[in-house]
Coordinates of C-alpha atoms in Angstrom, one line a residue:
M1 CA 25.4 -2.4 48.0
S2 CA 26.5 -2.8 51.9
Y3 CA 25.9 -1.4 54.9
Y4 CA 26.7 -1.6 58.6
L5 CA 24.6 -3.1 61.4
S6 CA 25.4 -2.6 65.0
S7 CA 25.4 -6.0 66.8
E8 CA 27.0 -8.1 69.5
N9 CA 28.4 -11.3 69.7
H10 CA 25.9 -12.5 72.3
L11 CA 22.2 -11.6 71.6
D12 CA 20.7 -9.2 74.2
P13 CA 17.9 -11.1 75.8
G14 CA 16.1 -8.0 76.8
P15 CA 14.1 -7.2 80.0
I16 CA 13.5 -10.2 82.3
Y17 CA 10.3 -10.3 84.3
V18 CA 9.5 -12.4 87.3
R19 CA 6.4 -13.3 88.9
E20 CA 6.2 -13.0 92.7
N21 CA 3.0 -13.2 94.6
G22 CA 0.8 -12.8 91.6
Q23 CA 2.8 -9.6 90.5
L24 CA 5.3 -9.2 87.7
H25 CA 8.9 -7.5 88.5
M26 CA 11.6 -6.5 86.1
V27 CA 15.1 -7.7 87.1
N28 CA 17.8 -5.2 85.5
L29 CA 20.5 -5.7 88.2
A30 CA 20.9 -9.1 87.3
L31 CA 22.2 -8.1 83.8
D32 CA 24.7 -5.4 84.9
G33 CA 27.5 -7.9 85.6
V34 CA 26.9 -9.6 82.2
R35 CA 26.8 -6.4 80.3
S36 CA 30.0 -5.2 81.9
S37 CA 31.7 -8.6 80.6
L38 CA 30.5 -8.2 77.2
Q39 CA 33.2 -6.6 74.5
K40 CA 32.4 -3.5 72.7
P41 CA 30.3 -3.8 69.8
R42 CA 31.9 -4.0 66.5
P43 CA 30.2 -3.5 63.1
F44 CA 30.0 -6.1 60.5
R45 CA 29.2 -6.4 56.9
L46 CA 25.7 -8.0 55.8
F47 CA 27.2 -9.3 52.8
P48 CA 30.9 -10.1 52.2
K49 CA 33.2 -7.8 50.0
G50 CA 33.1 -8.3 46.4
F51 CA 29.3 -9.2 46.7
S52 CA 27.0 -7.1 44.2
V53 CA 23.2 -7.2 44.0
E54 CA 21.5 -6.2 40.7
L55 CA 18.0 -4.9 41.2
C56 CA 15.7 -6.8 39.1
M57 CA 12.1 -6.2 38.8
N58 CA 9.2 -8.2 37.2
R59 CA 9.5 -7.0 33.8
E60 CA 6.0 -7.3 31.9
D61 CA 5.9 -7.7 28.1
D62 CA 4.8 -4.7 26.0
T63 CA 1.3 -6.0 25.5
A64 CA 0.7 -6.1 29.4
R65 CA 2.1 -2.6 29.9
K66 CA -0.2 -1.3 27.1
E67 CA -3.0 -2.9 28.6
K68 CA -2.5 -0.7 31.8
T69 CA -1.6 2.5 30.0
D70 CA -3.7 2.3 27.0
H71 CA -7.1 3.0 28.8
F72 CA -5.8 6.6 29.9
I73 CA -4.7 9.8 28.2
F74 CA -1.7 11.6 29.8
T75 CA -1.4 15.3 29.4
Y76 CA 0.5 18.2 31.0
T77 CA -0.9 21.1 32.7
R78 CA 0.6 24.5 32.5
E79 CA 2.3 24.1 35.7
G80 CA 4.0 21.2 34.3
N81 CA 2.0 18.5 36.2
L82 CA 1.1 15.2 34.9
R83 CA -2.5 14.8 34.4
Y84 CA -4.4 11.7 33.1
S85 CA -7.9 11.0 32.3
A86 CA -9.7 7.9 31.1
K87 CA -10.5 7.0 27.4
S88 CA -14.1 6.8 26.2
L89 CA -15.6 3.4 26.0
F90 CA -15.8 4.0 22.2
S91 CA -12.1 4.4 21.7
L92 CA -11.4 1.2 24.0
V93 CA -13.8 -0.8 22.0
L94 CA -12.2 0.4 18.8
G95 CA -8.7 -0.2 19.9
F96 CA -9.7 -3.9 21.0
I97 CA -11.3 -4.6 17.6
S98 CA -8.5 -3.2 15.6
D99 CA -6.2 -5.4 17.6
N100 CA -7.9 -8.4 16.5
V101 CA -9.4 -7.0 13.1
D102 CA -8.3 -10.2 11.5
H103 CA -10.9 -12.3 13.3
I104 CA -13.9 -10.2 12.1
D105 CA -16.4 -12.4 10.2
S106 CA -17.8 -9.6 7.9
L107 CA -18.1 -5.9 7.8
I108 CA -21.2 -5.7 5.0
G109 CA -23.8 -3.3 6.2
F110 CA -21.6 -1.7 9.0
P111 CA -21.7 2.1 9.0
E112 CA -18.8 3.6 6.8
Q113 CA -17.9 6.2 9.2
I114 CA -17.2 3.8 12.0
A115 CA -15.5 1.6 9.4
E116 CA -13.1 4.3 8.4
K117 CA -12.1 4.8 11.9
L118 CA -11.5 1.3 12.5
F119 CA -9.6 0.9 9.5
S120 CA -7.4 4.1 10.7
A121 CA -6.9 2.4 13.9
A122 CA -5.9 -1.0 12.7
E123 CA -3.4 0.9 10.3
A124 CA -1.7 2.7 13.2
R125 CA -1.2 -0.5 14.7
Q126 CA 0.3 -1.9 11.4
K127 CA -2.1 -4.9 11.3
F128 CA -2.3 -4.7 7.5
T129 CA 1.7 -5.5 7.2
E130 CA 1.5 -8.8 9.2
P131 CA 1.6 -11.7 6.8
G132 CA -1.5 -13.7 6.5
A133 CA -3.5 -11.6 9.1
G134 CA -3.1 -8.5 7.2
L135 CA -4.5 -10.2 4.0
R136 CA -7.7 -11.4 5.7
A137 CA -8.4 -8.1 7.4
L138 CA -8.0 -6.1 4.0
Q139 CA -10.4 -8.6 2.3
K140 CA -13.1 -8.0 4.9
F141 CA -12.9 -4.2 4.2
T142 CA -12.4 -4.6 0.4
E143 CA -15.6 -6.7 -0.1
A144 CA -17.6 -4.4 2.2
Y145 CA -16.7 -1.0 1.1
G146 CA -14.9 -1.5 -2.7
S147 CA -13.6 1.8 -3.8
L148 CA -13.6 3.7 -0.3
V149 CA -10.7 1.4 0.5
L150 CA -8.9 2.2 -2.6
C151 CA -10.1 3.9 -5.6
S152 CA -6.8 4.7 -7.6
L153 CA -3.7 2.9 -7.1
C154 CA -0.2 4.0 -8.4
L155 CA 2.5 1.2 -8.5
R156 CA 4.9 2.6 -10.8
N157 CA 8.3 1.3 -10.4
R158 CA 7.4 -0.5 -7.5
Y159 CA 8.0 -4.3 -8.7
L160 CA 9.2 -5.3 -5.4
V161 CA 5.8 -4.4 -3.5
I162 CA 4.1 -6.3 -6.6
S163 CA 6.1 -9.3 -6.1
E164 CA 5.8 -9.3 -2.1
K165 CA 2.2 -8.2 -1.9
L166 CA 0.6 -9.6 -5.0
E167 CA -2.3 -11.0 -3.0
E168 CA -3.1 -7.8 -1.1
I169 CA -3.1 -6.0 -4.2
K170 CA -5.6 -8.4 -5.9
S171 CA -8.0 -8.1 -3.1
F172 CA -8.5 -4.1 -4.0
R173 CA -11.9 -3.9 -5.8
E174 CA -13.7 -1.2 -7.9
L175 CA -10.4 0.7 -9.0
T176 CA -10.9 3.6 -11.5
C177 CA -7.3 4.2 -12.1
L178 CA -4.1 1.7 -12.1
D179 CA -0.6 2.5 -12.7
L180 CA 1.6 -0.5 -13.2
S181 CA 4.3 1.2 -15.4
C182 CA 8.0 -0.1 -15.3
C183 CA 7.3 -3.1 -13.5
K184 CA 8.4 -5.6 -16.2
L185 CA 5.4 -7.9 -15.7
G186 CA 5.6 -9.8 -18.9
D187 CA 2.9 -11.7 -20.6
E188 CA 2.4 -14.5 -18.1
H189 CA 2.2 -12.5 -14.9
E190 CA -0.5 -13.3 -12.6
L191 CA -1.4 -9.6 -12.2
L192 CA -1.9 -9.2 -15.8
E193 CA -4.4 -11.9 -15.8
H194 CA -6.2 -10.5 -12.7
L195 CA -6.9 -7.4 -15.0
T196 CA -9.5 -9.3 -17.0
N197 CA -11.3 -10.2 -13.6
E198 CA -14.8 -8.7 -13.2
A199 CA -13.5 -7.1 -9.7
L200 CA -11.6 -4.5 -12.0
S201 CA -14.1 -3.9 -14.7
S202 CA -14.4 -0.4 -13.3
V203 CA -10.9 0.4 -14.2
T204 CA -11.1 3.4 -16.5
Q205 CA -7.4 4.3 -16.8
L206 CA -4.7 1.7 -17.1
H207 CA -1.0 2.4 -17.4
L208 CA 1.2 -0.4 -18.8
K209 CA 4.3 1.2 -19.7
D210 CA 7.6 -0.8 -20.1
N211 CA 6.2 -4.1 -19.0
C212 CA 7.8 -6.3 -21.6
L213 CA 4.5 -7.1 -23.2
S214 CA 3.9 -8.4 -26.6
D215 CA 1.2 -9.2 -28.9
A216 CA 0.3 -12.5 -26.9
G217 CA -0.1 -10.4 -23.8
V218 CA -2.5 -7.9 -25.4
R219 CA -4.6 -10.5 -26.8
K220 CA -4.8 -12.2 -23.6
M221 CA -5.8 -8.8 -21.9
T222 CA -8.3 -8.1 -24.6
A223 CA -10.0 -11.7 -25.2
P224 CA -12.7 -11.2 -22.5
V225 CA -13.8 -7.7 -23.8
R226 CA -13.8 -9.2 -27.5
V227 CA -15.6 -12.5 -26.9
M228 CA -17.7 -12.2 -23.8
K229 CA -18.1 -8.3 -23.6
R230 CA -16.7 -8.2 -20.1
G231 CA -13.3 -7.1 -18.3
L232 CA -11.8 -3.9 -19.2
E233 CA -14.8 -2.8 -21.2
N234 CA -14.9 0.6 -19.5
L235 CA -11.5 1.5 -20.4
T236 CA -11.1 5.0 -21.6
L237 CA -7.3 5.6 -21.3
L238 CA -4.6 2.8 -22.0
D239 CA -0.8 3.4 -22.0
L240 CA 1.3 0.6 -23.8
S241 CA 4.2 2.6 -24.5
C242 CA 7.7 1.4 -24.3
N243 CA 6.8 -2.3 -25.3
P244 CA 8.7 -3.1 -28.2
E245 CA 7.4 -6.5 -28.7
I246 CA 3.9 -5.2 -29.6
T247 CA 3.4 -5.1 -33.4
D248 CA 0.9 -4.2 -35.8
A249 CA -1.1 -7.5 -35.0
G250 CA -1.2 -6.5 -31.4
I251 CA -2.9 -3.0 -32.2
G252 CA -5.6 -4.8 -33.9
Y253 CA -6.9 -6.5 -30.6
L254 CA -7.1 -2.8 -29.2
F255 CA -10.2 -2.0 -31.6
S256 CA -12.4 -3.8 -29.0
F257 CA -12.2 -1.1 -26.4
R258 CA -15.0 1.2 -27.8
K259 CA -14.9 3.6 -25.0
L260 CA -11.3 4.3 -25.6
N261 CA -10.3 7.9 -25.7
C262 CA -6.7 8.3 -25.2
L263 CA -3.8 5.8 -26.2
D264 CA -0.2 5.9 -26.1
I265 CA 1.7 3.2 -28.3
S266 CA 5.1 5.1 -28.4
G267 CA 8.3 3.0 -28.5
T268 CA 6.3 -0.2 -29.5
G269 CA 7.5 -2.3 -32.6
L270 CA 5.2 -0.8 -35.2
K271 CA 6.3 -1.2 -38.8
D272 CA 3.6 0.4 -40.9
I273 CA 2.7 3.4 -38.7
K274 CA 0.6 5.0 -41.2
T275 CA -1.6 2.0 -41.6
V276 CA -2.0 1.9 -37.8
K277 CA -3.2 5.4 -37.7
H278 CA -5.7 5.0 -40.4
K279 CA -7.2 1.8 -38.6
L280 CA -7.1 3.5 -35.0
Q281 CA -9.2 6.5 -36.7
T282 CA -11.8 4.4 -38.7
H283 CA -12.5 1.7 -36.1
I284 CA -12.5 3.5 -32.8
G285 CA -12.0 7.4 -34.0
L286 CA -8.9 8.0 -32.5
V287 CA -6.7 10.7 -33.9
H288 CA -3.1 11.2 -33.7
S289 CA -1.8 14.0 -31.6
K290 CA 1.0 16.3 -32.7
V291 CA 1.7 17.5 -29.1
P292 CA 2.3 15.2 -26.1
L293 CA -0.9 14.7 -24.1
K294 CA -0.9 15.6 -20.4
E295 CA -2.9 12.4 -19.6
F296 CA 0.5 10.4 -20.2
D297 CA 2.6 12.2 -17.7
H298 CA 1.8 10.1 -14.9
S299 CA 0.6 12.9 -12.5
N300 CA -3.0 12.2 -12.6
C301 CA -2.8 8.5 -11.2
K302 CA -2.2 8.6 -7.5
T303 CA -2.8 6.2 -4.7
E304 CA -6.0 7.5 -3.3
G305 CA -8.5 5.8 -0.6
W306 CA -8.3 4.8 3.0
A307 CA -5.4 2.3 2.2
D308 CA -3.1 5.0 0.7
Q309 CA -0.8 5.0 3.8
I310 CA -0.8 1.1 3.7
V311 CA 0.9 1.1 0.3
L312 CA 3.6 3.4 1.7
Q313 CA 4.0 0.7 4.5
W314 CA 4.5 -2.1 2.2
E315 CA 7.2 -0.2 0.4
R316 CA 9.1 0.6 3.5
V317 CA 9.0 -3.0 4.7
T318 CA 9.9 -4.3 1.3
A319 CA 12.7 -1.8 1.1
E320 CA 14.0 -2.7 4.4
A321 CA 13.9 -6.5 3.6
V322 CA 16.3 -6.0 0.7
K323 CA 18.6 -3.6 2.4
P324 CA 22.4 -5.0 1.8
R325 CA 23.6 -6.3 5.3
E326 CA 26.8 -4.9 7.0
T327 CA 28.7 -8.0 5.5
S328 CA 28.4 -6.6 2.0
E329 CA 29.9 -3.0 2.9
P330 CA 33.6 -4.3 1.9
R331 CA 32.5 -5.0 -1.6
T332 CA 30.3 -1.8 -1.9
T333 CA 33.4 0.1 -0.9
A334 CA 35.4 -1.9 -3.5
Q335 CA 32.7 -1.0 -6.2
R336 CA 32.9 2.8 -5.3
F337 CA 36.7 2.6 -5.5
Y338 CA 36.7 1.1 -9.0
G339 CA 34.0 3.5 -9.9
K340 CA 31.2 1.0 -10.3
R341 CA 27.8 1.1 -8.8
S342 CA 25.8 -1.5 -7.3
R343 CA 22.5 -2.5 -8.6
A344 CA 20.6 -1.4 -5.3
E345 CA 22.3 2.1 -5.8
A346 CA 21.3 2.3 -9.4
P347 CA 17.6 2.7 -9.8
L348 CA 15.9 1.6 -13.2
K349 CA 14.9 4.4 -15.4
C350 CA 11.8 4.3 -17.3
P351 CA 12.7 4.7 -20.8
L352 CA 11.1 7.7 -22.5
A353 CA 11.0 9.5 -19.5
D354 CA 13.0 12.3 -20.7
P355 CA 10.8 15.5 -21.1
H356 CA 13.2 16.7 -23.6
M357 CA 12.4 13.8 -26.1
N358 CA 11.3 14.7 -29.5
S359 CA 7.3 14.8 -29.8
S360 CA 7.4 13.4 -33.3
E361 CA 8.5 9.9 -31.8
K362 CA 5.6 9.7 -29.6
L363 CA 2.4 8.0 -31.0
Q364 CA -0.3 9.5 -28.8
F365 CA -3.9 9.2 -30.0
Y366 CA -7.2 10.9 -28.6
K367 CA -10.8 11.3 -29.6
E368 CA -11.7 14.7 -31.1
K369 CA -15.2 14.8 -29.4
A370 CA -13.6 14.1 -25.9
P371 CA -12.6 17.4 -24.6
D372 CA -10.9 15.8 -21.5
C373 CA -7.7 14.7 -23.6
H374 CA -7.1 18.6 -24.0
G375 CA -7.6 19.7 -20.6
P376 CA -10.5 21.2 -18.7
V377 CA -12.7 23.6 -21.0
L378 CA -14.7 26.3 -19.3
K379 CA -18.7 26.7 -19.6
H380 CA -18.9 29.5 -21.6
E381 CA -16.1 28.3 -24.1
A382 CA -18.1 25.0 -24.4
I383 CA -21.3 26.8 -25.1
S384 CA -19.7 28.7 -27.6
S385 CA -18.0 25.8 -29.6
Q386 CA -21.4 24.0 -29.4
E387 CA -23.0 26.9 -31.1
S388 CA -20.5 27.0 -33.7
K389 CA -20.6 23.6 -34.4
K390 CA -24.5 23.3 -34.9
S391 CA -24.2 24.4 -38.6
K392 CA -21.7 21.4 -39.1
K393 CA -23.3 18.8 -37.1
R394 CA -25.5 17.3 -40.0
P395 CA -22.7 16.7 -42.6
F396 CA -20.7 15.4 -39.6
E397 CA -23.5 13.0 -38.7
E398 CA -24.0 12.0 -42.3
S399 CA -20.1 11.1 -42.4
E400 CA -20.3 9.2 -39.3
T401 CA -23.2 7.0 -40.4
E402 CA -21.6 6.3 -43.6
Q403 CA -18.4 5.0 -41.5
N404 CA -20.5 2.9 -39.5
N405 CA -22.0 1.5 -42.5
S406 CA -18.7 1.0 -44.0
S407 CA -17.4 -0.6 -40.7
Q408 CA -20.2 -3.2 -40.4
P409 CA -18.5 -5.7 -42.8
S410 CA -15.2 -5.3 -40.9
K411 CA -17.2 -5.8 -37.5
Q412 CA -18.3 -9.1 -38.8
K413 CA -14.6 -10.2 -39.5
Y414 CA -13.8 -9.7 -36.0
V415 CA -16.8 -11.8 -34.5
C416 CA -15.4 -14.8 -36.1
L417 CA -13.0 -16.4 -33.5
A418 CA -9.9 -18.3 -34.3
V419 CA -8.8 -21.3 -32.9
D420 CA -6.2 -19.6 -30.6
D421 CA -9.1 -17.3 -29.4
W422 CA -11.1 -20.5 -28.4
N423 CA -8.1 -22.0 -26.6
L424 CA -7.6 -18.7 -24.6
L425 CA -11.2 -18.8 -23.6
N426 CA -11.2 -22.3 -22.2
S427 CA -8.4 -21.4 -20.1
Y428 CA -10.6 -18.7 -18.2

């Protein structure tokens, strides 16, 4: 950047005034000889050659720039002109609180409609993905609104999300459906112990397929229900399939789930299947299904609630964190050359997920008096079925009373606690 300026070697003194007899006179003729003696003006550079100037402005950070533009809404007219209008005071206050949502003391008693808008604003700013602050903000919402934040949570095959966001997952309350299939938790995982907490006593559907569970894990999960009558006492659906370490002894711990309507124990280490079928039918009234039940196709459990998009954000953040770096590209190309696939490229498949699997290998049970296990029933069909069963109701009740009388001594057997049970209760 350069330009020329017209100048002279000697500075021009300008007009000269002389005061004479109280009056000012301008003297011009005195400079005629001087100007004639001056050389012709020549241009000169303001900066020497090779000098470059970079135009730098005072750059503000993004937060300061947002504060200036966040108060306005910019739109375009039909003519293509830019038009801006000021935001409402409510939206400005909502944005300020969502930026500082982790500093809120409590939201108990706050209106749900405003809280949902505040949650959405904080979610748009990705406040719940921040370490530390995101957990504190999420706990404020879950303790105040419970199932509105999340009523159903599907973490199927998302073991990375569980390992990275375990405390955030444990903060959810009043869940009704929880899917932890194919997460390889094991008997000693912290989340399995959290299932017996009173905060998750509202869970009615629990999927624990392919989680490396054994009889010890089932025993630990059912201990509060068997002894203290709390924990997963409202459970109606349980999926324990693809856990080969669960044996006939582990199935005996499930008899404490009196409200259980559907059970899947396919792919477990059962030896005497016929005896297990008889015990399930006599103790909790579950009958073996000859056809696969639609409750175990994992299509009913979905993430639902205000925080459904937050779970997707967690999954995206954890996936980006474990992405292979550019330095590992030569190794991956070599693996592809030799026909090998890297671990990240080969997603783990849940066993028994093949729809063409033989139905005889599946051990799925249901309660006959629970029509939900067979799908929705129309009203007129339900009325006709009730009328047809009126005549059979009395003998069925008599047989049921006989079963209850016969099961009374068996109930007394389960009330007696072993030493291991007392040790387990002391751990709680």
